[in-house]
């Protein structure tokens, strides 16, 4: 899923509508979590919200969308709660009734960008003490609406935004079918706050480790290790990077498995390496840890995030994995009690934080690609550096926010560039792209356009392919390369010669229970490399490629007259019980 902020959000032009709910009187008092208090205490301010946008493929009546939204609000207690300043300056939290309201149009001024108009609306509606501090917006276009759901961060986290989107789509489907949406109740975040307070206090070794980690940073939370300029709030600079595509992400994950660690640990190892290289210090960063410690809270909405500190001193993967494990444990205890000796979380200008979310492992899923869904951050002034990593079916994505100063541009930019280059290099050199056969090593890569003549030679069985119409093959290559469901592979020997090729295509479908297939075509091995096991290794690699992309069936076609090829595939477990038919078009 794309990570962006409101200034970079891709939005169509249309009427910008917002739904005004009707709020009732304050109800019973609710407990305030440690992190909610930290967030709300500074008061109303622009940019304290987070949002999710997605596009519906067909027109939806605004009243239908409002009905679905009210069903979502009814399900999640935190969306029916508001903060009020207490007499002592401490924020107080209360239940509130939410009733139907009305749609209003937010004017887009002449020359004003849609993004700026939306930002103004959300800055007003989704501040900490707003009543309520969430907003449903839609951009009406002829092709269907783009929906934006936003809320003050005190009530939501990134996981919660997926829950809200999923529930809204389910409720909208019910309305479309003429039914009253009835979403089952979900445990409220206030219940989680109470449960967290009732947990045992942190053991002595956790308290001791917090003391050591903070002492290493002058008794404040970690700061970015390179100069950021004057220690005051600046306009933010936001960079959005697609770090690894689906192929490199799979190769990187294969390397992590080979190293016996998680993908996160291998990414942190690269960050540790880069920090040691550029700053001469270990990696130290604030590390958000989710507190959905059991399945009770998986379908709930709230700020189920607390903070820990990640300290990684050496880039060795297993050592980094232990550092990540330690950070998770440090953040798994009620921090209000742990951090009491420091008067709360000891923040300082230049704070450095790293967030990680693997959407593939969450129990909550939406069709992010089909919906063109995007996580949206607000525009703020900042003095620190914040990184968000999101890993999904399309690869690894990164958003980074830092002060827009000359020093920060230079140092954070260099740190990011070096990190991304290191991650891509690690992916390209990983075991995921290597075929080891005895004392020989081959590498599988996605074909480049410059490889077309060599591929034509392999496919046609001649030495050069020079007499053939290369331009026609280049056009075919371009068509294949434009569609990421195709993987046109080249296999290179140690001297960089192309000695093999195959084309793999992922084919989702509804037949046979909705099975996803991988079609294998054009498998060729150079004559000089045959009888070495190269073809078998290529097919084993292809099977792993298919599994990584959700395929549960591999299929291949071959000419009936080629008995040698049929025997080869039969030896690898392929059977010919199904008959394929073809005709010229």
XYZ file of C-alpha atoms in Angstrom:
585
model
C 0.000 0.000 0.000
C 1.321 3.421 -0.909
C 2.541 5.591 1.963
C 2.112 9.280 1.377
C 1.116 12.521 3.050
C -1.693 14.900 2.221
C 0.517 17.135 0.077
C 1.549 14.186 -2.119
C -1.793 12.338 -2.109
C -3.104 11.485 -5.576
C -6.659 12.830 -5.714
C -9.108 13.350 -8.576
C -10.870 16.675 -8.967
C -14.489 16.710 -7.892
C -16.912 18.044 -5.306
C -15.385 17.725 -1.839
C -18.046 16.638 0.643
C -17.782 16.001 4.368
C -20.265 14.287 6.635
C -21.274 16.230 9.754
C -22.537 13.804 12.392
C -24.694 15.000 15.280
C -22.965 14.695 18.648
C -24.811 14.359 21.940
C -24.074 15.137 25.581
C -21.017 13.797 27.381
C -21.556 10.376 28.914
C -19.495 8.324 31.321
C -15.802 8.991 31.877
C -13.305 6.651 30.187
C -9.688 5.843 31.059
C -6.999 7.724 29.121
C -3.982 5.734 27.949
C -0.407 6.867 28.524
C 0.156 7.561 24.829
C -3.212 9.285 24.390
C -2.316 11.676 27.199
C 1.050 12.445 25.585
C -0.626 13.158 22.261
C -3.639 15.163 23.440
C -2.047 17.227 26.249
C -0.425 19.781 23.867
C -3.940 20.700 22.741
C -5.578 21.387 19.386
C -3.145 21.831 16.530
C -3.087 21.155 12.796
C -1.661 17.879 11.561
C -2.405 15.599 14.519
C -4.444 13.182 12.388
C -3.902 10.214 10.102
C -6.075 9.043 7.223
C -6.761 6.380 4.631
C -8.027 7.137 1.130
C -9.474 4.683 -1.364
C -11.402 4.807 -4.598
C -14.734 3.073 -5.213
C -15.215 1.807 -8.753
C -18.853 2.870 -9.129
C -21.002 5.809 -8.020
C -22.349 5.555 -4.486
C -25.181 7.748 -3.151
C -23.870 9.947 -0.330
C -26.712 8.844 1.954
C -25.704 5.196 1.475
C -22.108 6.030 2.400
C -23.298 7.965 5.469
C -25.435 5.026 6.629
C -22.453 2.691 6.298
C -20.230 5.146 8.171
C -22.670 5.400 11.088
C -22.607 1.590 11.347
C -18.806 1.721 11.648
C -18.991 4.434 14.315
C -21.560 2.376 16.206
C -19.224 -0.612 16.224
C -16.102 1.094 17.577
C -16.213 2.790 20.963
C -13.241 5.082 20.396
C -15.125 6.722 17.506
C -17.838 7.569 20.031
C -15.540 9.237 22.533
C -14.142 12.751 22.841
C -11.398 14.472 24.819
C -12.148 17.465 27.017
C -9.550 19.633 28.799
C -9.622 18.931 32.529
C -9.472 21.564 35.273
C -5.903 20.509 36.015
C -4.903 20.729 32.343
C -4.954 16.960 31.928
C -7.136 15.637 29.065
C -10.290 13.808 30.108
C -12.077 11.257 27.896
C -15.841 10.743 27.741
C -18.339 8.634 25.864
C -20.612 10.515 23.502
C -23.646 9.611 21.427
C -23.278 9.969 17.658
C -26.434 10.411 15.580
C -27.063 10.967 11.853
C -26.207 14.373 10.465
C -25.816 15.835 7.010
C -23.408 16.187 4.139
C -21.819 19.575 3.554
C -19.803 20.728 0.589
C -16.358 22.117 1.299
C -15.582 24.711 -1.373
C -12.365 24.418 -3.363
C -11.208 27.952 -4.116
C -10.109 29.065 -7.561
C -6.535 27.944 -8.044
C -6.546 25.862 -4.849
C -5.319 22.270 -5.035
C -7.777 19.601 -3.915
C -5.113 18.368 -1.493
C -4.914 21.770 0.209
C -8.688 21.988 0.542
C -8.807 18.490 2.062
C -5.961 19.300 4.442
C -7.791 22.392 5.711
C -10.917 20.317 6.373
C -9.056 17.565 8.242
C -6.898 19.970 10.253
C -10.108 21.543 11.585
C -12.214 18.412 12.036
C -9.607 15.968 13.352
C -7.794 17.881 16.074
C -7.426 16.317 19.558
C -10.317 18.180 21.225
C -12.692 18.207 18.240
C -16.127 16.726 18.893
C -15.834 14.128 17.448
C -12.267 14.149 16.153
C -12.876 12.083 13.018
C -14.197 12.910 9.563
C -15.653 11.051 6.585
C -15.021 12.866 3.295
C -15.670 11.993 -0.307
C -14.709 13.449 -3.648
C -17.560 12.972 -6.095
C -16.489 12.203 -9.665
C -18.233 10.654 -12.663
C -16.210 7.441 -12.211
C -17.180 6.985 -8.586
C -16.157 8.542 -5.289
C -12.779 8.708 -3.647
C -13.349 8.194 0.077
C -11.091 9.682 2.746
C -11.439 8.572 6.374
C -9.435 10.558 8.905
C -9.187 10.688 12.688
C -7.013 12.268 15.307
C -4.119 9.926 16.043
C -5.273 9.533 19.666
C -8.075 7.268 18.396
C -6.431 5.281 15.582
C -3.271 3.627 14.348
C -2.401 2.201 10.909
C -3.905 -1.196 11.715
C -7.092 0.548 12.854
C -7.417 2.351 9.538
C -7.572 -1.017 7.769
C -10.262 -2.211 10.203
C -12.297 0.948 9.539
C -11.969 0.591 5.755
C -12.910 -3.104 5.841
C -15.933 -2.451 8.066
C -17.081 0.494 5.950
C -16.942 -1.626 2.782
C -18.881 -4.438 4.494
C -21.531 -2.005 5.713
C -21.726 -0.359 2.298
C -22.288 -3.756 0.654
C -25.197 -4.375 3.031
C -26.747 -1.007 2.184
C -26.309 -1.735 -1.525
C -28.209 -5.021 -1.055
C -31.055 -3.236 0.682
C -30.148 -4.503 4.153
C -29.534 -2.568 7.350
C -25.800 -2.831 8.101
C -25.266 -4.722 11.349
C -21.616 -4.950 12.304
C -20.952 -7.065 15.408
C -19.643 -5.154 18.448
C -15.882 -4.983 18.858
C -14.059 -4.498 22.167
C -13.519 -0.791 22.774
C -10.064 0.709 23.108
C -10.964 2.009 26.569
C -11.288 -1.626 27.688
C -7.749 -2.200 26.439
C -6.504 0.816 28.397
C -8.038 -0.616 31.569
C -6.639 -4.081 30.843
C -3.168 -2.645 30.288
C -3.280 -0.817 33.610
C -4.163 -4.071 35.344
C -1.195 -5.922 33.919
C 1.731 -6.665 36.246
C 4.443 -4.031 36.517
C 7.624 -4.515 34.536
C 10.278 -6.833 36.017
C 13.548 -5.434 37.310
C 15.602 -6.499 34.287
C 13.285 -4.520 31.946
C 13.528 -1.420 34.149
C 17.293 -1.819 34.306
C 17.520 -2.091 30.521
C 15.404 1.053 30.049
C 17.761 2.879 32.395
C 20.806 1.705 30.413
C 19.349 2.553 27.033
C 18.229 6.034 28.045
C 21.509 6.749 29.825
C 23.335 5.995 26.567
C 21.439 8.929 25.020
C 21.771 11.532 27.791
C 18.551 10.322 29.424
C 16.333 11.210 26.466
C 14.783 9.113 23.740
C 17.078 8.400 20.758
C 17.890 11.207 18.344
C 18.959 11.046 14.709
C 22.726 10.528 14.770
C 23.611 13.199 12.169
C 23.071 17.000 12.251
C 19.572 18.246 11.368
C 20.140 21.977 11.715
C 18.756 24.318 14.344
C 16.875 22.469 17.116
C 13.489 24.027 16.538
C 10.368 23.165 14.606
C 10.699 23.438 10.820
C 8.465 22.759 7.877
C 8.654 19.074 7.084
C 10.247 17.410 4.091
C 8.541 14.135 3.154
C 10.134 11.519 0.938
C 8.158 8.547 -0.355
C 10.245 5.682 -1.731
C 9.390 2.299 -3.218
C 12.388 0.477 -1.789
C 12.004 -3.093 -3.103
C 9.652 -4.315 -5.816
C 7.870 -7.631 -5.515
C 10.815 -9.586 -6.971
C 13.517 -7.985 -4.842
C 11.268 -8.211 -1.798
C 10.904 -11.963 -2.291
C 14.653 -12.333 -2.794
C 15.337 -10.263 0.327
C 12.930 -12.415 2.348
C 14.668 -15.540 1.056
C 17.976 -14.168 2.340
C 16.402 -13.446 5.711
C 15.137 -17.037 5.937
C 18.582 -18.311 4.985
C 20.076 -16.176 7.762
C 17.496 -17.519 10.200
C 15.939 -14.107 10.933
C 12.886 -12.054 10.013
C 12.726 -9.607 7.124
C 12.502 -6.811 9.698
C 15.744 -7.942 11.355
C 17.569 -7.952 8.017
C 16.314 -4.421 7.257
C 17.456 -3.264 10.699
C 20.832 -4.910 10.049
C 21.188 -2.731 6.949
C 20.190 0.370 8.946
C 22.750 -0.542 11.596
C 25.447 -0.931 8.952
C 24.608 2.420 7.333
C 24.471 4.250 10.676
C 27.850 2.870 11.734
C 29.298 3.837 8.354
C 27.922 7.389 8.133
C 27.673 8.414 11.788
C 30.160 6.125 13.525
C 27.572 5.160 16.148
C 25.235 2.213 16.738
C 21.664 2.425 15.539
C 19.429 3.813 18.294
C 15.821 4.667 17.499
C 12.384 4.928 19.020
C 10.598 1.761 17.974
C 6.771 1.663 18.081
C 5.417 -1.677 19.302
C 1.766 -2.649 18.933
C -0.085 -3.692 22.079
C -2.667 -5.987 20.470
C -1.125 -8.735 22.541
C -3.905 -11.216 21.779
C -6.661 -11.775 19.231
C -9.225 -10.000 21.443
C -8.177 -6.671 19.939
C -7.608 -7.639 16.304
C -10.921 -6.137 15.124
C -10.841 -3.126 17.436
C -10.052 0.486 16.591
C -7.755 2.577 18.769
C -4.169 3.653 19.314
C -2.784 0.210 20.098
C 0.788 1.456 19.848
C 3.345 2.091 22.519
C 6.993 3.046 22.171
C 10.182 1.198 22.884
C 13.828 1.777 22.030
C 15.725 -0.285 19.480
C 19.478 -0.384 20.057
C 21.518 -2.328 17.487
C 25.289 -2.220 17.820
C 26.468 -4.665 15.145
C 24.963 -5.445 11.708
C 25.155 -9.239 12.118
C 21.619 -10.543 11.392
C 21.216 -12.818 14.418
C 22.504 -10.148 16.787
C 20.054 -7.685 15.244
C 17.220 -10.189 15.645
C 18.003 -10.327 19.365
C 17.995 -6.517 19.514
C 14.546 -6.410 17.894
C 13.293 -9.067 20.289
C 14.606 -7.041 23.223
C 12.921 -3.859 21.935
C 9.577 -5.659 21.664
C 9.937 -6.941 25.231
C 10.841 -3.480 26.545
C 7.705 -2.081 24.958
C 5.436 -4.855 26.207
C 5.030 -3.453 29.719
C 2.940 -0.463 30.859
C 5.229 2.483 30.104
C 3.487 4.925 32.416
C 4.988 2.998 35.302
C 8.329 2.198 33.635
C 9.032 5.812 32.648
C 7.835 7.438 35.880
C 11.434 8.124 37.045
C 11.842 10.384 33.987
C 8.490 12.118 34.468
C 7.066 10.420 31.384
C 8.642 9.864 27.998
C 11.825 11.997 27.911
C 11.643 13.547 24.457
C 14.145 15.962 22.912
C 14.523 17.746 19.548
C 15.853 15.477 16.818
C 14.047 12.336 18.002
C 14.515 9.406 15.602
C 11.743 6.809 15.208
C 11.295 3.775 12.964
C 7.889 2.151 12.374
C 7.408 -1.224 10.682
C 4.159 -2.783 9.426
C 3.930 -6.027 7.453
C 0.437 -5.909 5.950
C 0.770 -9.486 4.695
C 0.775 -10.795 8.265
C -2.150 -8.814 9.626
C -5.440 -10.634 10.245
C -7.206 -7.641 8.653
C -7.018 -7.356 4.869
C -8.435 -5.085 2.175
C -7.822 -5.095 -1.563
C -5.393 -2.186 -1.415
C -4.493 -2.470 -5.111
C -8.059 -2.660 -6.399
C -9.085 0.230 -4.149
C -5.979 2.295 -4.908
C -5.738 2.614 -1.131
C -3.188 4.980 0.377
C -2.102 5.696 3.931
C -2.138 9.470 4.342
C -0.148 11.489 6.854
C -0.798 15.097 7.796
C 1.529 18.016 7.068
C 3.259 19.288 10.209
C 6.253 21.178 11.513
C 8.884 18.885 12.967
C 12.317 18.739 14.555
C 12.799 14.967 14.304
C 13.092 12.106 11.839
C 10.354 9.518 11.429
C 10.462 6.492 9.107
C 7.490 4.307 8.239
C 8.108 0.984 6.465
C 5.189 -0.933 4.972
C 5.654 -4.389 3.469
C 2.858 -5.736 1.268
C 2.271 -7.939 -1.781
C 3.829 -5.334 -4.074
C 7.070 -4.930 -2.122
C 8.679 -2.763 0.547
C 7.709 0.909 0.768
C 9.060 3.762 2.849
C 7.908 7.215 3.918
C 10.322 9.505 5.759
C 9.598 12.840 7.425
C 12.341 15.203 8.574
C 12.942 18.945 9.097
C 13.350 20.770 5.799
C 16.738 22.285 6.564
C 19.895 22.211 4.480
C 21.628 19.984 7.051
C 18.736 17.535 7.280
C 18.366 17.339 3.501
C 22.037 16.492 3.220
C 22.373 14.051 6.105
C 18.973 12.333 6.133
C 19.021 12.220 2.326
C 22.445 10.552 2.302
C 21.367 8.120 5.021
C 18.241 7.164 3.059
C 20.079 6.847 -0.262
C 22.746 4.641 1.276
C 20.182 2.494 3.085
C 18.047 1.920 -0.004
C 21.097 1.091 -2.118
C 22.226 -1.368 0.581
C 18.826 -3.058 0.742
C 18.575 -3.390 -3.033
C 22.103 -4.732 -3.259
C 21.374 -7.274 -0.537
C 18.242 -8.367 -2.401
C 20.040 -8.722 -5.731
C 22.889 -10.686 -4.160
C 20.633 -12.844 -1.991
C 20.300 -16.587 -2.002
C 16.844 -16.028 -3.479
C 18.363 -15.436 -6.897
C 21.147 -18.024 -6.790
C 21.221 -21.540 -8.151
C 24.042 -23.623 -6.654
C 24.993 -26.766 -8.550
C 28.102 -28.408 -7.151
C 30.928 -25.903 -7.391
C 29.060 -23.727 -9.904
C 26.714 -20.822 -9.128
C 24.138 -19.354 -11.468
C 22.002 -16.246 -10.925
C 18.340 -15.791 -11.871
C 17.332 -12.237 -12.806
C 14.501 -10.428 -14.513
C 15.490 -9.961 -18.168
C 16.475 -6.517 -19.433
C 15.760 -5.185 -22.910
C 19.436 -5.517 -23.807
C 19.117 -9.281 -23.195
C 16.595 -9.772 -26.020
C 19.097 -10.906 -28.728
C 20.556 -13.546 -26.398
C 17.073 -14.752 -25.450
C 16.050 -14.994 -29.101
C 19.136 -17.107 -29.731
C 18.241 -19.448 -26.897
C 14.575 -19.732 -27.875
C 15.335 -20.325 -31.558
C 18.204 -22.703 -30.957
C 20.702 -20.796 -33.126
C 23.906 -19.054 -32.099
C 23.160 -15.388 -32.742
C 19.574 -14.803 -33.810
C 20.990 -12.043 -36.006
C 18.944 -12.932 -39.072
C 15.708 -12.669 -37.145
C 13.575 -9.613 -36.677
C 14.945 -8.453 -33.317
C 12.738 -5.359 -33.337
C 9.645 -7.563 -33.258
C 11.006 -9.437 -30.249
C 11.839 -6.155 -28.526
C 8.211 -5.074 -28.942
C 7.130 -8.370 -27.394
C 9.596 -7.826 -24.555
C 8.153 -4.363 -23.908
C 4.643 -5.813 -23.645
C 5.838 -8.463 -21.167
C 7.862 -5.982 -19.082
C 4.921 -3.604 -18.660
C 2.881 -6.222 -16.772
C 4.306 -7.227 -13.394
C 2.384 -10.521 -13.448
C 4.991 -11.727 -15.974
C 8.535 -12.619 -14.971
C 10.811 -13.098 -17.972
C 13.844 -14.714 -16.389
C 17.426 -14.956 -17.513
C 19.901 -17.323 -15.931
C 23.504 -16.143 -15.922
C 26.613 -18.237 -15.436
C 29.517 -17.015 -13.317
C 31.064 -15.329 -16.349
C 27.781 -13.388 -16.856
C 26.761 -15.349 -19.987
C 23.016 -15.920 -20.383
C 22.632 -19.691 -20.309
C 18.922 -20.108 -19.584
C 15.545 -18.450 -19.780
C 11.888 -19.025 -18.886
C 8.755 -16.931 -18.696
C 6.577 -17.204 -15.587
C 3.076 -15.722 -15.499
C 0.821 -15.531 -12.450
C -2.790 -16.194 -13.466
C -5.468 -15.616 -10.806
C -8.875 -17.096 -11.547
C -12.175 -18.336 -10.182
C -11.983 -21.883 -11.566
C -11.167 -24.821 -9.266
C -12.104 -22.917 -6.109
C -10.393 -19.667 -7.043
C -6.948 -21.181 -7.458
C -4.074 -18.989 -8.631
C -1.880 -20.664 -11.241
C 1.592 -20.062 -12.515
C 2.034 -20.623 -16.237
C 5.552 -21.643 -17.296
C 6.593 -21.025 -20.891
C 9.734 -20.857 -22.969
C 12.061 -22.887 -20.748
C 15.444 -23.117 -22.459
C 18.947 -24.055 -21.339
C 22.014 -23.421 -23.491
C 23.484 -26.570 -25.027
C 26.761 -25.996 -23.175
C 25.007 -26.208 -19.796
C 22.695 -29.157 -20.342
C 22.926 -32.325 -18.251
C 24.270 -30.304 -15.293
C 20.911 -29.992 -13.520
C 20.398 -26.373 -14.560
C 16.889 -26.969 -15.916
C 15.788 -28.772 -12.760
C 17.193 -25.969 -10.573
C 15.419 -23.372 -12.718
C 12.070 -25.118 -12.276
C 12.574 -25.451 -8.519
C 13.293 -21.711 -8.388
C 10.176 -21.079 -10.494
C 8.045 -23.083 -8.046
C 9.290 -20.892 -5.183
C 8.536 -17.789 -7.240
C 4.959 -18.994 -7.737
C 4.423 -19.826 -4.061
C 5.677 -16.363 -3.031
C 2.974 -14.825 -5.232
C 0.123 -16.990 -4.007
C 0.078 -19.629 -6.758
C -0.849 -23.152 -5.712
C -0.662 -24.777 -9.133
C 2.044 -24.682 -11.801
C 1.201 -25.544 -15.384
C 3.325 -25.845 -18.473
C 2.660 -26.548 -22.133
C 4.954 -28.444 -24.469
C 4.738 -29.942 -27.933
C 3.542 -33.557 -28.016
C 6.339 -34.428 -30.413
C 9.020 -33.455 -27.886
C 9.130 -36.618 -25.798
C 12.407 -35.600 -24.102
C 10.843 -32.436 -22.719
C 7.705 -34.254 -21.578
C 9.867 -36.796 -19.746
C 11.802 -33.973 -18.059
C 8.648 -32.349 -16.693
C 7.132 -35.676 -15.670
C 10.250 -36.363 -13.595
C 9.588 -33.084 -11.733
C 6.051 -34.132 -10.809
C 4.037 -32.679 -13.702
C 1.318 -34.926 -15.112
C -0.579 -34.773 -18.382
C -4.035 -35.728 -17.122
C -5.465 -32.474 -18.476
C -5.648 -31.772 -22.197
C -4.865 -28.343 -23.613
C -6.377 -27.202 -26.892
C -5.309 -24.258 -29.007
C -6.173 -22.557 -32.285
C -4.798 -19.702 -34.287
C -6.532 -16.330 -34.009
